[in-house]
mmCIF file with all atom_site columns, C-alpha atoms in Angstrom:
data_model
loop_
_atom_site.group_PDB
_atom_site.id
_atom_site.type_symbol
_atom_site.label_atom_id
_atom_site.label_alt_id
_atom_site.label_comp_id
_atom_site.label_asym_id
_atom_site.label_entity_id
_atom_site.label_seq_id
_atom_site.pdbx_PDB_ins_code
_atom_site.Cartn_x
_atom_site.Cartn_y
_atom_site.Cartn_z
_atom_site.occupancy
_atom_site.B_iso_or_equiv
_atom_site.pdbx_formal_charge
_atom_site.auth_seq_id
_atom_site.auth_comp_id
_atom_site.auth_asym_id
_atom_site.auth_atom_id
_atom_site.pdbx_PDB_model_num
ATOM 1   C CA . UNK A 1 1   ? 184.017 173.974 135.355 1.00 0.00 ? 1   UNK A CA 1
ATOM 2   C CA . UNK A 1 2   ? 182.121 171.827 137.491 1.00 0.00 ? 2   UNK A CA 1
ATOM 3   C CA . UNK A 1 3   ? 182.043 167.934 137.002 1.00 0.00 ? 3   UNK A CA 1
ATOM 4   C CA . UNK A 1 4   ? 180.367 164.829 138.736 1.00 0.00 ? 4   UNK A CA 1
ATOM 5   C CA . UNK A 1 5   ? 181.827 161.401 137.657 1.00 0.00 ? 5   UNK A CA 1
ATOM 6   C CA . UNK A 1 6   ? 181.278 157.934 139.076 1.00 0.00 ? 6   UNK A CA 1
ATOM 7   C CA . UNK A 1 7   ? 184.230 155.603 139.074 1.00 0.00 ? 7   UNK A CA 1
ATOM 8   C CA . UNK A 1 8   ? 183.427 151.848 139.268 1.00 0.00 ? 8   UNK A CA 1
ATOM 9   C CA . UNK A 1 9   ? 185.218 149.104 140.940 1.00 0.00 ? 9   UNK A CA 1
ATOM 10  C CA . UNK A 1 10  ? 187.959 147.104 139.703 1.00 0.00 ? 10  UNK A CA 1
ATOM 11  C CA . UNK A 1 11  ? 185.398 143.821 138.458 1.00 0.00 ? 11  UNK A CA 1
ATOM 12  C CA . UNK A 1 12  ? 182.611 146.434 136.969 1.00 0.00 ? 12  UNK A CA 1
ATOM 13  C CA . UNK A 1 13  ? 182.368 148.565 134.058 1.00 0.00 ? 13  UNK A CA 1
ATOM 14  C CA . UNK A 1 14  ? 179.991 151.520 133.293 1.00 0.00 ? 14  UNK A CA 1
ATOM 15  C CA . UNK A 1 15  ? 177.057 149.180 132.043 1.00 0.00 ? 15  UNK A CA 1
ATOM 16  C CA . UNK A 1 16  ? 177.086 148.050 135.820 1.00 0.00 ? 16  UNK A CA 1
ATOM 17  C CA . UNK A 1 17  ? 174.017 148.669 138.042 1.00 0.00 ? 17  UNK A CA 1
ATOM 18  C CA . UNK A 1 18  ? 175.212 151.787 139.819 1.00 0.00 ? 18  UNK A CA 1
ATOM 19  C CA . UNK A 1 19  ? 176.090 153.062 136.378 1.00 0.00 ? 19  UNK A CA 1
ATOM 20  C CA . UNK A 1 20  ? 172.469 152.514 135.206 1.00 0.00 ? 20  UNK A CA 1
ATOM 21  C CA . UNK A 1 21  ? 171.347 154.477 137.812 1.00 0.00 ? 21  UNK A CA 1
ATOM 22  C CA . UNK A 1 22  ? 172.803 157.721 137.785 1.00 0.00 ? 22  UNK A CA 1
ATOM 23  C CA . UNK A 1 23  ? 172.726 157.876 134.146 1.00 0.00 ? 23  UNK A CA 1
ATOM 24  C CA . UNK A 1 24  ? 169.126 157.499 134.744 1.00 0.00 ? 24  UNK A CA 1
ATOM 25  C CA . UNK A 1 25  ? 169.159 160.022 137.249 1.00 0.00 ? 25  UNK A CA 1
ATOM 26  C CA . UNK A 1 26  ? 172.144 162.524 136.452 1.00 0.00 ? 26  UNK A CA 1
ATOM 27  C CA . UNK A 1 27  ? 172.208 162.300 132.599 1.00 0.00 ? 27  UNK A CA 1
ATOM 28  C CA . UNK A 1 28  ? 175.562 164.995 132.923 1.00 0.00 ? 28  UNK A CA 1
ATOM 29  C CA . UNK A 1 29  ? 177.393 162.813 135.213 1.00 0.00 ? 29  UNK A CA 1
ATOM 30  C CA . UNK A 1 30  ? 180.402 161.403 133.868 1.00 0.00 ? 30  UNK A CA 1
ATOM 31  C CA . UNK A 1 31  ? 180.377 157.885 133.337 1.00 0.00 ? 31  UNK A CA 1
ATOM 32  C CA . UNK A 1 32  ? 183.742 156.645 132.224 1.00 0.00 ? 32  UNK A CA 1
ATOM 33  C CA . UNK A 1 33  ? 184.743 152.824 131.269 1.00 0.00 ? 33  UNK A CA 1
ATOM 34  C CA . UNK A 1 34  ? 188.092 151.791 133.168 1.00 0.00 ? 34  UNK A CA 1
ATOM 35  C CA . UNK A 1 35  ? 190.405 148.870 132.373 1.00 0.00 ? 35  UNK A CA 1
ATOM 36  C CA . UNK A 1 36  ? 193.526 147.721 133.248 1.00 0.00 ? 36  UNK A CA 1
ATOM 37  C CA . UNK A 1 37  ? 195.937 148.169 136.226 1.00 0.00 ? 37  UNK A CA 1
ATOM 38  C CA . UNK A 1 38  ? 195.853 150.987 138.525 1.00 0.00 ? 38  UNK A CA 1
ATOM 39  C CA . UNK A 1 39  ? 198.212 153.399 137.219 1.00 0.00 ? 39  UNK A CA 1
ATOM 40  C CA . UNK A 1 40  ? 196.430 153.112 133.669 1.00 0.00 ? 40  UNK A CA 1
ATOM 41  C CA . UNK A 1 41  ? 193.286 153.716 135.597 1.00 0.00 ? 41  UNK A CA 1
ATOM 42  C CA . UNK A 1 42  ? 194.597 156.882 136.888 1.00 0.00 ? 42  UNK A CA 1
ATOM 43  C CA . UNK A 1 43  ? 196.264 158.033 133.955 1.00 0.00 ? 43  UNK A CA 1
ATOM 44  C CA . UNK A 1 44  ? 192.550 157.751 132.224 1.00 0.00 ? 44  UNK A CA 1
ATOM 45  C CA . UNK A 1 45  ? 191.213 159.392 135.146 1.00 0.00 ? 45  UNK A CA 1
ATOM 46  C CA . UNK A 1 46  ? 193.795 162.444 134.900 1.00 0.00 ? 46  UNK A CA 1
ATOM 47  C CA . UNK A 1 47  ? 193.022 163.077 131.350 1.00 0.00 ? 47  UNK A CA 1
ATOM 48  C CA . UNK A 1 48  ? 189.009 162.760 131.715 1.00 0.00 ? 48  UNK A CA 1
ATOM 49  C CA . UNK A 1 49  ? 189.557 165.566 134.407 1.00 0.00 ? 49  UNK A CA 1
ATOM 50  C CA . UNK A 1 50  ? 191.510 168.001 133.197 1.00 0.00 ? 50  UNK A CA 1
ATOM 51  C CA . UNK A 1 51  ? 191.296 171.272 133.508 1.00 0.00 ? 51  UNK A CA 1
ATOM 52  C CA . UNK A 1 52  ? 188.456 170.869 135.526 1.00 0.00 ? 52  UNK A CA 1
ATOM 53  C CA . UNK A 1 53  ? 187.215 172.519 139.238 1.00 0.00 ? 53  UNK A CA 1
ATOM 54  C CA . UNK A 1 54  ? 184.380 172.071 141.937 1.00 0.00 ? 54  UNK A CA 1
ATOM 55  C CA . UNK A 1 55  ? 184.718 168.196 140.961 1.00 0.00 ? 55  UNK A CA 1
ATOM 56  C CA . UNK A 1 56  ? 181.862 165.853 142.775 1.00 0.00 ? 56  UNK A CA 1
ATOM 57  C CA . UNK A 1 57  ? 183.213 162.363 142.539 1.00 0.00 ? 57  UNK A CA 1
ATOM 58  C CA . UNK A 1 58  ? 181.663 158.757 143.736 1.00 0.00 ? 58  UNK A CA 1
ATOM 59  C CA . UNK A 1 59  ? 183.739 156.009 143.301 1.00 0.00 ? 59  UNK A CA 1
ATOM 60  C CA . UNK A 1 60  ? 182.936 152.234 144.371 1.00 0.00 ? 60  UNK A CA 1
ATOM 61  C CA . UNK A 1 61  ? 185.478 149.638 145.652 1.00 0.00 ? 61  UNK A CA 1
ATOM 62  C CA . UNK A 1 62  ? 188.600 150.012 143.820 1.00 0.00 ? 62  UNK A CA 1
ATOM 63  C CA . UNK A 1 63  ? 186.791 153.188 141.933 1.00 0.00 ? 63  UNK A CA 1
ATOM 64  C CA . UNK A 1 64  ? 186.902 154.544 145.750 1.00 0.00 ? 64  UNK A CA 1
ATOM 65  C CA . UNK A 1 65  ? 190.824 154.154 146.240 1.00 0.00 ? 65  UNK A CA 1
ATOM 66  C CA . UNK A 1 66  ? 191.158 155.769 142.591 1.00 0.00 ? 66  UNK A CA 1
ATOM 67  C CA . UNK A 1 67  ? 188.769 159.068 143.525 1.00 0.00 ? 67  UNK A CA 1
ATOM 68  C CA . UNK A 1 68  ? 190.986 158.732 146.926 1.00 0.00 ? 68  UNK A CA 1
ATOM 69  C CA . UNK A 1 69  ? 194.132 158.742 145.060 1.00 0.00 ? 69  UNK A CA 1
ATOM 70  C CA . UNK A 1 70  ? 192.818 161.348 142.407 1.00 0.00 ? 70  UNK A CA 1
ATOM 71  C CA . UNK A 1 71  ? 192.083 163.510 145.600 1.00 0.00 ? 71  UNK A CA 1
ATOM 72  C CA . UNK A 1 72  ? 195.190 163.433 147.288 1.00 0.00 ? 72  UNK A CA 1
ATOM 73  C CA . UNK A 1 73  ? 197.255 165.019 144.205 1.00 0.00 ? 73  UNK A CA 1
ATOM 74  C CA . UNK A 1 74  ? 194.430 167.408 143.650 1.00 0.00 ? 74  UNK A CA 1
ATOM 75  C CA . UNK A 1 75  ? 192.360 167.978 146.712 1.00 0.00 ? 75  UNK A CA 1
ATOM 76  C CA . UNK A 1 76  ? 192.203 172.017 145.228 1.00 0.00 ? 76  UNK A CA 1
ATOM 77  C CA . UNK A 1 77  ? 189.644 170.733 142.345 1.00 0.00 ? 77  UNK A CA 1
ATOM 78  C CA . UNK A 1 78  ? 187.571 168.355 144.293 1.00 0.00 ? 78  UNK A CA 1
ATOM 79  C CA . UNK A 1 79  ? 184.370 169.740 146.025 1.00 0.00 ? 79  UNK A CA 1
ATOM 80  C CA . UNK A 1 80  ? 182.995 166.523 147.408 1.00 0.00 ? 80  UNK A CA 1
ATOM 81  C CA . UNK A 1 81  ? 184.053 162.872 147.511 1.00 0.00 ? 81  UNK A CA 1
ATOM 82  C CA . UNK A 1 82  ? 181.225 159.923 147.860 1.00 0.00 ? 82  UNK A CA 1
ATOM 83  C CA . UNK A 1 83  ? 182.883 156.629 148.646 1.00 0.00 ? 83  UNK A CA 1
ATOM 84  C CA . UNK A 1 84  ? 181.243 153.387 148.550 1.00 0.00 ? 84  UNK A CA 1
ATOM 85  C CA . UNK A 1 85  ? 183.056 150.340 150.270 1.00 0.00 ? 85  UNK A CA 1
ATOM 86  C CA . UNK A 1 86  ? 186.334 151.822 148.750 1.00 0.00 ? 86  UNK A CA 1
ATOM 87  C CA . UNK A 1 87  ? 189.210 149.734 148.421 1.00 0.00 ? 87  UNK A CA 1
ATOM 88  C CA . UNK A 1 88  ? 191.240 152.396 151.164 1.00 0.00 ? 88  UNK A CA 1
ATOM 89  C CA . UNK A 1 89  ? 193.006 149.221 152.589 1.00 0.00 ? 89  UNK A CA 1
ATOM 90  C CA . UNK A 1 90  ? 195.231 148.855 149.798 1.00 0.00 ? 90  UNK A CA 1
ATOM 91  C CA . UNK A 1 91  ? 196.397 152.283 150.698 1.00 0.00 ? 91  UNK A CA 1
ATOM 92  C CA . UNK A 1 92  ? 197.883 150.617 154.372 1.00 0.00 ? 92  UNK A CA 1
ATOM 93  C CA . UNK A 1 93  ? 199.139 152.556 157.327 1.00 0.00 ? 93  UNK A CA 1
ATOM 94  C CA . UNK A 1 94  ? 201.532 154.775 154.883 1.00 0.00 ? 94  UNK A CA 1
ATOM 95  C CA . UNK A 1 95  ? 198.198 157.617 154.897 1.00 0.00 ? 95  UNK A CA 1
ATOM 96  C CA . UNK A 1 96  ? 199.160 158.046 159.030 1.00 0.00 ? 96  UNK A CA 1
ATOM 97  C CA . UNK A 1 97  ? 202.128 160.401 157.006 1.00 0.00 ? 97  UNK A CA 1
ATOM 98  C CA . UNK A 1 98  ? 200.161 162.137 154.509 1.00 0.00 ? 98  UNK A CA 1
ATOM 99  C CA . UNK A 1 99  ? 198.342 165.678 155.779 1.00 0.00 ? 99  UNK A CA 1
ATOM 100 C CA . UNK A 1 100 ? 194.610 164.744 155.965 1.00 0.00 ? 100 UNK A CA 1
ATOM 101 C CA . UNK A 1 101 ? 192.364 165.499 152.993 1.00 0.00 ? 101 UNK A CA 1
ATOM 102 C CA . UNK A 1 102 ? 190.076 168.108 154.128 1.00 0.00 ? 102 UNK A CA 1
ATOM 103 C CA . UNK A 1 103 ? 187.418 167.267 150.926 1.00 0.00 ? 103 UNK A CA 1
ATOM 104 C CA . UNK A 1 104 ? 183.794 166.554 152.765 1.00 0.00 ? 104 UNK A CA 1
ATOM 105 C CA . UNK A 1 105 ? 183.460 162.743 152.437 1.00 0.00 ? 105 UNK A CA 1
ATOM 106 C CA . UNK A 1 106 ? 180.168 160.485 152.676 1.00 0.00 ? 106 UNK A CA 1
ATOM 107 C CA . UNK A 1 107 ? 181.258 157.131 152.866 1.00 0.00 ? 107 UNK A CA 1
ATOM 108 C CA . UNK A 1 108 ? 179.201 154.034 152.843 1.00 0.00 ? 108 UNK A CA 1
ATOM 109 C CA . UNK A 1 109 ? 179.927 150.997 154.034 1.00 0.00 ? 109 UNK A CA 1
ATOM 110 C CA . UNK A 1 110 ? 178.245 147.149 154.551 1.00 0.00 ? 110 UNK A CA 1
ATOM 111 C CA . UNK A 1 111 ? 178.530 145.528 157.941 1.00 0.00 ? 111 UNK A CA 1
ATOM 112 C CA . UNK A 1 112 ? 178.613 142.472 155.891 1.00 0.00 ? 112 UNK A CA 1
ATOM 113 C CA . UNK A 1 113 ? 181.330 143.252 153.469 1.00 0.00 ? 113 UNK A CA 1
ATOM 114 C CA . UNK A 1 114 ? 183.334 140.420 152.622 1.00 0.00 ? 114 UNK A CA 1
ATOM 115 C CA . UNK A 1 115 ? 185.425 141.702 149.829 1.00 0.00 ? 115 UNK A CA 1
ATOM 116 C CA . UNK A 1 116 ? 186.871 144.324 151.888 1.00 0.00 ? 116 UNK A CA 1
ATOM 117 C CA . UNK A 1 117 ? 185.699 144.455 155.483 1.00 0.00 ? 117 UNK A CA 1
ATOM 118 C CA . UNK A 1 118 ? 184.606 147.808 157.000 1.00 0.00 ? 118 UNK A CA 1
ATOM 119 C CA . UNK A 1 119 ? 187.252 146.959 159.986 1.00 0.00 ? 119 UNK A CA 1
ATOM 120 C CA . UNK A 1 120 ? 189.788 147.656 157.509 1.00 0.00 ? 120 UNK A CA 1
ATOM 121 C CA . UNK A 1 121 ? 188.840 150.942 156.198 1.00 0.00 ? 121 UNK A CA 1
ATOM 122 C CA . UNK A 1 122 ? 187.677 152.511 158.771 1.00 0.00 ? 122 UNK A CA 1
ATOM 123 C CA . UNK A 1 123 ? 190.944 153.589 160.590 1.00 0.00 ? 123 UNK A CA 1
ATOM 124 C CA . UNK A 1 124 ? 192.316 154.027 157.012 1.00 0.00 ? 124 UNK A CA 1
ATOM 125 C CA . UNK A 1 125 ? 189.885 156.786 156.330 1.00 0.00 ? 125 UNK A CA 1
ATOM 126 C CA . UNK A 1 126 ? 190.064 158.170 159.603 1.00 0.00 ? 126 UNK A CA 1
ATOM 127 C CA . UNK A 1 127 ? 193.516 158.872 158.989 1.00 0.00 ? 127 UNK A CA 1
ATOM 128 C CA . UNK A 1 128 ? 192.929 160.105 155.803 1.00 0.00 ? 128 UNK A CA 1
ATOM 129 C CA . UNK A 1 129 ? 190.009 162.650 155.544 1.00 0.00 ? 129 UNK A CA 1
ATOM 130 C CA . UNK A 1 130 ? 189.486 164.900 158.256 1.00 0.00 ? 130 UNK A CA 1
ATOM 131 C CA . UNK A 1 131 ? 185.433 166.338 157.332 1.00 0.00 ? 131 UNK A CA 1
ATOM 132 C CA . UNK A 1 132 ? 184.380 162.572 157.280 1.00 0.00 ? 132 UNK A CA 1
ATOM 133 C CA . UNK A 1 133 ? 180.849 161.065 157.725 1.00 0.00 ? 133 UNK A CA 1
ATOM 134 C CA . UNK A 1 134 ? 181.325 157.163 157.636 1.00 0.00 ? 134 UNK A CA 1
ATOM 135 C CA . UNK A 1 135 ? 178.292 155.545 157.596 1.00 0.00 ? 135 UNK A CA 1
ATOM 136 C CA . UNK A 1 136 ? 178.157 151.649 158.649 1.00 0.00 ? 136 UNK A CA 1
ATOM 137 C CA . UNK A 1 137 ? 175.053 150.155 157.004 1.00 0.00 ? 137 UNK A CA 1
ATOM 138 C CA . UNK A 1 138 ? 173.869 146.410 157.716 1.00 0.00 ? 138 UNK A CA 1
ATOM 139 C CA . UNK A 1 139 ? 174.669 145.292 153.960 1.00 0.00 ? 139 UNK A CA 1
ATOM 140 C CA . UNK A 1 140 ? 177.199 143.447 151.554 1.00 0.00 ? 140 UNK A CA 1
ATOM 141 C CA . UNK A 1 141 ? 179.957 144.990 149.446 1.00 0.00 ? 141 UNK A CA 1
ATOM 142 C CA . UNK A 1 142 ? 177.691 145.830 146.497 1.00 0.00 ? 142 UNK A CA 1
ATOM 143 C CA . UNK A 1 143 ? 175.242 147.769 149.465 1.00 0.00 ? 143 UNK A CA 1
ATOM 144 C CA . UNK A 1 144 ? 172.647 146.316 147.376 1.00 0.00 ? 144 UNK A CA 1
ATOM 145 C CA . UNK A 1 145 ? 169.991 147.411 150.047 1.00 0.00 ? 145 UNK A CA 1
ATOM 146 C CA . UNK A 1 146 ? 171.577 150.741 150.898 1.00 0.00 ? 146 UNK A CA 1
ATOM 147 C CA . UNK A 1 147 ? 173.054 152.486 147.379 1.00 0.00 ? 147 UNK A CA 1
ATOM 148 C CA . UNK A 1 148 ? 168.965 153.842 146.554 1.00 0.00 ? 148 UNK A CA 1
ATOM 149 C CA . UNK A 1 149 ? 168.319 155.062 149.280 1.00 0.00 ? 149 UNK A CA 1
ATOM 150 C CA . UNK A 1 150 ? 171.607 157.221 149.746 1.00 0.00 ? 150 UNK A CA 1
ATOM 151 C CA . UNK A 1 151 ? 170.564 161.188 149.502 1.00 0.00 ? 151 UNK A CA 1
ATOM 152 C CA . UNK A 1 152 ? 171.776 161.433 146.416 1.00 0.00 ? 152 UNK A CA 1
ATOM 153 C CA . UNK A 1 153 ? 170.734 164.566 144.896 1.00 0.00 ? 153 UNK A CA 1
ATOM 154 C CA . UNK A 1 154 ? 171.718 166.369 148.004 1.00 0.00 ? 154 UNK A CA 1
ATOM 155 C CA . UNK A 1 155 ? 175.465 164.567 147.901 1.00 0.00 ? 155 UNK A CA 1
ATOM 156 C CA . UNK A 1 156 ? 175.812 165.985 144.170 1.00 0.00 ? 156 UNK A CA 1
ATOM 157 C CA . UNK A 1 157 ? 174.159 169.115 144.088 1.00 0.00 ? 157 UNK A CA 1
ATOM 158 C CA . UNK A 1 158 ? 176.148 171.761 142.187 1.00 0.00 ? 158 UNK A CA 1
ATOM 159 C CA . UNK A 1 159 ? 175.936 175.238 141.854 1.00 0.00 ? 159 UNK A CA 1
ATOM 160 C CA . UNK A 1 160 ? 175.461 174.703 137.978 1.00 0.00 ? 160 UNK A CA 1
ATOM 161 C CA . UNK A 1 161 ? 172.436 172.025 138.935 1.00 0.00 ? 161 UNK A CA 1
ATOM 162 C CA . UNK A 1 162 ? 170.780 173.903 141.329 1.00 0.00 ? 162 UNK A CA 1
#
């Protein structure tokens, strides 16, 4: 069963601007309130995906090292992951060990970024997803300028929506 969820960052919450917009936009989209540390994150994250396939995820700063995580123990039900200035540094060097994801990834993120600089995610997801398109953009961590006018509909297009 095919699933799209966004995933927000660690400070946000599913009332958050990004939030807004695909439930504007993608009214099935999955749009899932997380608290608490990471591993209660993930457990949440587990159960809200279970049992399902062909899973489209975008996840935003910390939301982007969860759907990272989530894709690493389950790269066989993800069908596309959509990063946005994702917290990969927290992951360190240790992803140089791990076989590389093969998941198509878009990943967006600000020149400007000065919650967690592009410098140090870049090699990080390198190293970690081999079918990669990392996109640099001239914005902040938020990508307030950038996030609209990401193709969107193309990036979560499923077979079930078209």
């Amino acid at each position: 069963m095919t699933a799209i969820i966004f995933i927000h960052g660690l400070e946000s919450s599913n009332q958050g601007t990004k939030s807004v917009f695909f439930r504007e936009r993608f009214p099935d989209m999955m749009l899932p309130n997380f608290t608490g540390s990471l591993d209660v994150r993930m457990q949440k994250l587990d159960r809200l995906l279970k049992g399902k396939t062909d899973i489209r995820m975008v996840g935003s700063s910390f939301g982007g090292l969860m759907a990272a995580i989530f894709t690493m123990r389950n790269e066989f039900r993800v069908d596309r992951l959509v990063l946005l200035a994702p917290a990969l540094n927290l992951l360190g060097h240790s992803v140089r060990d791990i076989r590389k994801i093969g998941v198509p990834v878009s990943l967006y993120h600000g020149t400007n970024d000065r919650v967690i600089p592009v410098d140090k995610v870049r090699a990080v997801a390198r190293d970690l997803f081999s079918d990669l398109a990392f996109h640099e953009v001239e914005d902040d961590h938020f990508l307030h300028h950038t996030f609209k006018t990401i193709p969107w509909e193309r990036l979560l297009k499923t077979s079930d929506t078209g």
